[in-house]
XYZ file of C-alpha atoms in Angstrom:
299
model
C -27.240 -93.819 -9.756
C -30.702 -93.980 -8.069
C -34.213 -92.796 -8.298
C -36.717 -93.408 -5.855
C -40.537 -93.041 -7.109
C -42.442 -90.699 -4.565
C -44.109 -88.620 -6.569
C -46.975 -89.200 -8.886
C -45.938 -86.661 -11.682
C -43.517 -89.386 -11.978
C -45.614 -92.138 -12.772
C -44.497 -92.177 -16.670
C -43.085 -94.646 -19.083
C -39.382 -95.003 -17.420
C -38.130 -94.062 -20.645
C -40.030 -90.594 -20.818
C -38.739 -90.377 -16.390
C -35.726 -91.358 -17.570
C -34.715 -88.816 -20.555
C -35.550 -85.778 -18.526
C -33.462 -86.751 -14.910
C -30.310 -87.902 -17.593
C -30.737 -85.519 -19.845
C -30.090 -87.677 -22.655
C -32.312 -88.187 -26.039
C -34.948 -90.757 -26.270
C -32.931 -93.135 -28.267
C -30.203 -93.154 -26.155
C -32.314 -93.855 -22.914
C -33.753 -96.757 -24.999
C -30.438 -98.111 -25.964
C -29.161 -98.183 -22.079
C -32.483 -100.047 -21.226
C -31.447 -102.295 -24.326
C -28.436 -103.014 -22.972
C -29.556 -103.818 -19.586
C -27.973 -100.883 -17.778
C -31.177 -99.604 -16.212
C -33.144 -101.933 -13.493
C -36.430 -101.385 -11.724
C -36.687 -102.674 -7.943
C -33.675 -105.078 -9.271
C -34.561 -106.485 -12.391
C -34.672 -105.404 -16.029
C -37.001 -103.549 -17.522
C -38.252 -102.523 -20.684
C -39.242 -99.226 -22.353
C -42.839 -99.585 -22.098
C -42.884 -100.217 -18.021
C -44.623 -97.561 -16.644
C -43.420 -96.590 -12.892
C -45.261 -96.791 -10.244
C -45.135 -95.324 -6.618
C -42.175 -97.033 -4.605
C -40.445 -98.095 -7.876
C -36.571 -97.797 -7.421
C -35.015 -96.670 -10.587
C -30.990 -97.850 -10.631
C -28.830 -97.295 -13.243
C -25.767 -100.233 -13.080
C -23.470 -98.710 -15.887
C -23.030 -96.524 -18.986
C -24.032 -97.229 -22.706
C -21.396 -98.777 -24.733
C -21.311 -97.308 -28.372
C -19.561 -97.981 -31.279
C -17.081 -95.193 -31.800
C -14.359 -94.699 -34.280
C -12.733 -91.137 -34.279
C -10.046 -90.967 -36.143
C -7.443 -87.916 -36.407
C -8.148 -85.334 -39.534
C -5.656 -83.138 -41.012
C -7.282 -79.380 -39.984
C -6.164 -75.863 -39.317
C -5.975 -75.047 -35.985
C -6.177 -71.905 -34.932
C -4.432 -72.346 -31.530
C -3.743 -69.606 -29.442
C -2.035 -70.455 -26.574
C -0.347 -74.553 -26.031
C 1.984 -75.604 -23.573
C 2.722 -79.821 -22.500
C -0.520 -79.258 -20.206
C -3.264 -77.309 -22.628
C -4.559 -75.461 -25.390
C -6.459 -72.805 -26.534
C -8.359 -72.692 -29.890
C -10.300 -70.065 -31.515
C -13.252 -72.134 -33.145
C -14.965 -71.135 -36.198
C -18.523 -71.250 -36.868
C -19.754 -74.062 -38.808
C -17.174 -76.253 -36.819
C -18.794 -79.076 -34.325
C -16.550 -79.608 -31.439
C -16.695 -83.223 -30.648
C -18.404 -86.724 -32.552
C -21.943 -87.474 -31.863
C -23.483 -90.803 -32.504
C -23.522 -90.910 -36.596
C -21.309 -87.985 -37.153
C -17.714 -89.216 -36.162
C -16.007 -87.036 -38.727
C -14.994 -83.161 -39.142
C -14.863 -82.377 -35.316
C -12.769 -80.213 -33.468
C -11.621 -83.442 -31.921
C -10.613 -85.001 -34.958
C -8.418 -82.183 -35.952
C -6.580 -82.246 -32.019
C -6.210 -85.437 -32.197
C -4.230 -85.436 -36.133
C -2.154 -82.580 -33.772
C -1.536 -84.446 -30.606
C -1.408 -87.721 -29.075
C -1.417 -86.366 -25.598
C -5.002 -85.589 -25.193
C -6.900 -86.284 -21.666
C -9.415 -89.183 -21.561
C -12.040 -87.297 -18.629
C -14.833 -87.636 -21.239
C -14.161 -90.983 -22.677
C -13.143 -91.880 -26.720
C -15.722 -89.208 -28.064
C -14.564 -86.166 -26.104
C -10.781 -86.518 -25.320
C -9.276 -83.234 -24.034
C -12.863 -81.439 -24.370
C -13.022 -79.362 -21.359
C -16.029 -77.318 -22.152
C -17.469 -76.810 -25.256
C -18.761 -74.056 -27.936
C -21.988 -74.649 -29.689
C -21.654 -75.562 -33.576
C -22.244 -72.138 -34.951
C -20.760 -70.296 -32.324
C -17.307 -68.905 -32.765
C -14.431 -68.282 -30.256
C -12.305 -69.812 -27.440
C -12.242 -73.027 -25.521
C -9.544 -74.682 -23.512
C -8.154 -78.233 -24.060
C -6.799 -80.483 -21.738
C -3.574 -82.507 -22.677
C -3.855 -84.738 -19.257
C -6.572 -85.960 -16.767
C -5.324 -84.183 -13.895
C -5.055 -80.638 -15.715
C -8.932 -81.521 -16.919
C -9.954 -82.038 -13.435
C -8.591 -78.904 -12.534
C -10.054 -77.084 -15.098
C -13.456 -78.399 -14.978
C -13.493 -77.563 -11.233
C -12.790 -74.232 -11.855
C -15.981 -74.159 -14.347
C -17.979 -75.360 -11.107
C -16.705 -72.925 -8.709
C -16.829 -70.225 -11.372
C -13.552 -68.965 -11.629
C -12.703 -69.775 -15.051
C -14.380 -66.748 -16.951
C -15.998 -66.842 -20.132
C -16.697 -63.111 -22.084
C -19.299 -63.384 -24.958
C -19.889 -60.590 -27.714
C -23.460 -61.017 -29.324
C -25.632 -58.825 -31.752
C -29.253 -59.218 -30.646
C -32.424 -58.051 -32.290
C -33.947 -54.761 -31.456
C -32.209 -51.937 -29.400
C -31.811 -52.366 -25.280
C -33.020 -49.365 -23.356
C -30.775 -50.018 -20.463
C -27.118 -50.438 -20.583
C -26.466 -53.581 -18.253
C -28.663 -56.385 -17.141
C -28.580 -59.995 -15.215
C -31.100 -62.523 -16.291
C -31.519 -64.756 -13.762
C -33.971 -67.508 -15.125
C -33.324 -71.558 -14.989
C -33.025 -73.756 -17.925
C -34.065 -76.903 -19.099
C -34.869 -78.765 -22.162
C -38.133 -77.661 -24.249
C -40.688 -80.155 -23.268
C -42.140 -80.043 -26.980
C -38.834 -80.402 -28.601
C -35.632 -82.462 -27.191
C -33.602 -80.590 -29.511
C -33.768 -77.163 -27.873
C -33.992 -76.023 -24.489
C -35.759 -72.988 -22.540
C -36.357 -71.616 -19.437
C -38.425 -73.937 -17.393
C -39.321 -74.440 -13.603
C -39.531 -78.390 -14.442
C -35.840 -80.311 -14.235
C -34.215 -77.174 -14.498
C -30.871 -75.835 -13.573
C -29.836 -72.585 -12.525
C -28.878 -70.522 -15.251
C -27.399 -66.787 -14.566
C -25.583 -64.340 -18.085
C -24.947 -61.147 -17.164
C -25.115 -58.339 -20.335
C -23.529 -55.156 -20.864
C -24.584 -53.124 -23.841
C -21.371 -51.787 -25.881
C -23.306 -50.393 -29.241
C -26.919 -49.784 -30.141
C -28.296 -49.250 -33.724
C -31.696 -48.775 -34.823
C -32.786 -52.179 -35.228
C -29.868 -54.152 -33.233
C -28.076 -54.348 -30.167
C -24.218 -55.128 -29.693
C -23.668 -56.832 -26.460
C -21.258 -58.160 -24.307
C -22.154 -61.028 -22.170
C -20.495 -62.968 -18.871
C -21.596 -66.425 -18.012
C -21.908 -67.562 -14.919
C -23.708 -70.818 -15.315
C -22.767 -72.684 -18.695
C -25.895 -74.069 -19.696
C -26.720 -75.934 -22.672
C -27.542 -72.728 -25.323
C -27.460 -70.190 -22.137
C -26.976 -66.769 -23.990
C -28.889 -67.820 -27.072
C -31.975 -68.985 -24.538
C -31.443 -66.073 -22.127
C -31.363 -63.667 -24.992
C -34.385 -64.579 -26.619
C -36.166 -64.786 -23.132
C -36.084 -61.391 -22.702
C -37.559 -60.677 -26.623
C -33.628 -59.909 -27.982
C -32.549 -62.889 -29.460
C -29.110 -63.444 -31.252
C -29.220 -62.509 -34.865
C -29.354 -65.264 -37.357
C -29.921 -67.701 -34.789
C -32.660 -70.126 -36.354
C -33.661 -72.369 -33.376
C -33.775 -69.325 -30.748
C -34.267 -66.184 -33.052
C -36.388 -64.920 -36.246
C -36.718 -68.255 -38.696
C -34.884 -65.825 -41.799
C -31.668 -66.078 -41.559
C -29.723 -63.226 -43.310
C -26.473 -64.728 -43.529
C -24.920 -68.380 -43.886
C -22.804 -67.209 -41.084
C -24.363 -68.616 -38.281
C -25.298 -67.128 -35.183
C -24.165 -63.540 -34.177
C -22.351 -64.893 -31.326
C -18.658 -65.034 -30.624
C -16.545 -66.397 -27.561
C -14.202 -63.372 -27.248
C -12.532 -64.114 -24.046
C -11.035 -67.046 -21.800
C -9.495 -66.560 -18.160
C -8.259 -69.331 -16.161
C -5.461 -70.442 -13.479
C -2.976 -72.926 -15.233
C -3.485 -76.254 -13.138
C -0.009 -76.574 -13.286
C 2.168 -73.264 -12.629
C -0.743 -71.245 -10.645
C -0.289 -68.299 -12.638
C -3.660 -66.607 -14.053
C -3.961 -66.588 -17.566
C -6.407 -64.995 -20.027
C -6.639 -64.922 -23.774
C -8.700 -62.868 -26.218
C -9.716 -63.619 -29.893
C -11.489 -60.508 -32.061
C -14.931 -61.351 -34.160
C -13.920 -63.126 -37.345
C -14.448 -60.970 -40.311
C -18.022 -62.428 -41.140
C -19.162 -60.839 -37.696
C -18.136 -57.048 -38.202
C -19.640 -57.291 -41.417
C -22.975 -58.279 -40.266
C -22.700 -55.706 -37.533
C -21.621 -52.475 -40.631
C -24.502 -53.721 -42.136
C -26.873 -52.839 -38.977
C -24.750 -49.785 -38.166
C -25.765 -48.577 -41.415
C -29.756 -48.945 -41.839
């Protein structure tokens, strides 16, 4: 991979240049320049070099990290599994794959205690992880058992023809009954952790809403991705002044449950790599949900 420096906006520390075209944290940016993976008109560099015009930016190979995931004994909830894939209904509060520091009590610990025959696409950290769910977020994903069934599967992400359905309850009450937000996303230039929608090393970013209940002080929605950004509904949502309930990074800083965010991953469609045929698959709200939602129907 290759940047060429044409532009003065880009004449920043090639760490700073380097976390927003990767999209990576700042630690892990330093660690590839550490390790010699990134070089600067063909030699190494260090964090501090700051680019200038003409400056070719080439990355030479990916950071090698001490990983040790090892299976965990864990309740699936599994849906659908065949020799080629899975589907699991996630609950909140579950992370789906490691991170650096936090190798235990993943999603992928608990597949891998279930099956050996898991796809490698995403390396040692994220074997079989197609797509994935965000920690408080509840509902389906598919699993790969084999390489070739990933690839298929993560093409169909690209070209959009493996659907995702959402159900969300969002603050305040929407006077219309269907909506597409159309807005790009990118990460939050004042905080790594989050993201937002930006103009500045953006991607497109496109949920379409349809409103299925509103209550005086709350919205029940049902949303259909057709991007799958980092965070999409939970940014989109609060972009247009109805974020998710009990969403504390996106939403009002109270939260009024320990159940996390009011959003739930109620549907999956896909065609099976292997036999062709379309398949689709829907979960209801765990219990936690519809109680959250009585409690709004009732103010």
């Amino acid at each position: 991979m290759k940047f060429e420096i044409i532009e003065e906006k880009d004449l920043i520390r090639i760490d700073k240049f380097l976390i927003d075209k990767l999209d990576l944290s700042r630690s892990k940016v330093q660690e590839m320049i550490k390790q010699d993976l990134v070089l600067v008109n063909g030699k190494i560099t260090k964090n501090s070099y700051t680019l200038r015009l003409s400056d070719l930016v080439e990355i030479t190979g990916e950071l090698k990290e001490e990983t040790d995931v090892l299976p965990e004994k864990m309740d699936l909830d599994i849906v659908y599994e065949d020799d080629y894939l899975m589907v699991i209904n996630k609950p909140s509060g579950l992370v789906v794959h490691p991170a650096a520091g936090h190798f235990t009590n993943t999603l992928v610990n608990g597949l891998l205690y279930h099956t050996n025959n898991l796809s490698t696409n995403n390396g040692d950290i994220r074997p079989g992880i197609v797509h994935r769910i965000d920690k408080d977020t509840s509902g389906l994903l598919v699993v790969a058992k084999n390489d070739k069934v990933h690839e298929a599967l993560s093409n169909q992400l690209k070209d959009k023809t493996l659907s995702r359905i959402y159900v969300a309850l969002v603050v305040g009450r929407i006077n219309h009954d269907t909506g597409t937000i159309d807005a790009p996303i990118g990460r939050d230039p004042y905080d790594r952790k989050k993201m937002c929608v930006t103009d500045v090393n953006s991607k497109e970013a496109i949920t379409h809403f349809r409103v299925l209940e509103k209550y005086k002080n709350a919205t029940l929605i049902e949303c259909k991705l057709e991007t799958g950004r980092t965070h999409q509904i939970r940014v989109h949502m609060s972009y247009i002044n109805h974020p998710i309930i009990n969403d504390p990074v996106y939403g009002p800083k109270k939260k009024i449950s320990d159940f996390g965010q009011m959003l739930h991953a109620k549907e999956i469609g896909f065609i099976h790599p292997i036999t062709k045929k379309h398949m689709s698959f829907t979960c209801e709200v765990p219990e936690e949900f519809l109680n959250i939602v009585e409690k709004y129907k009732n103010e």
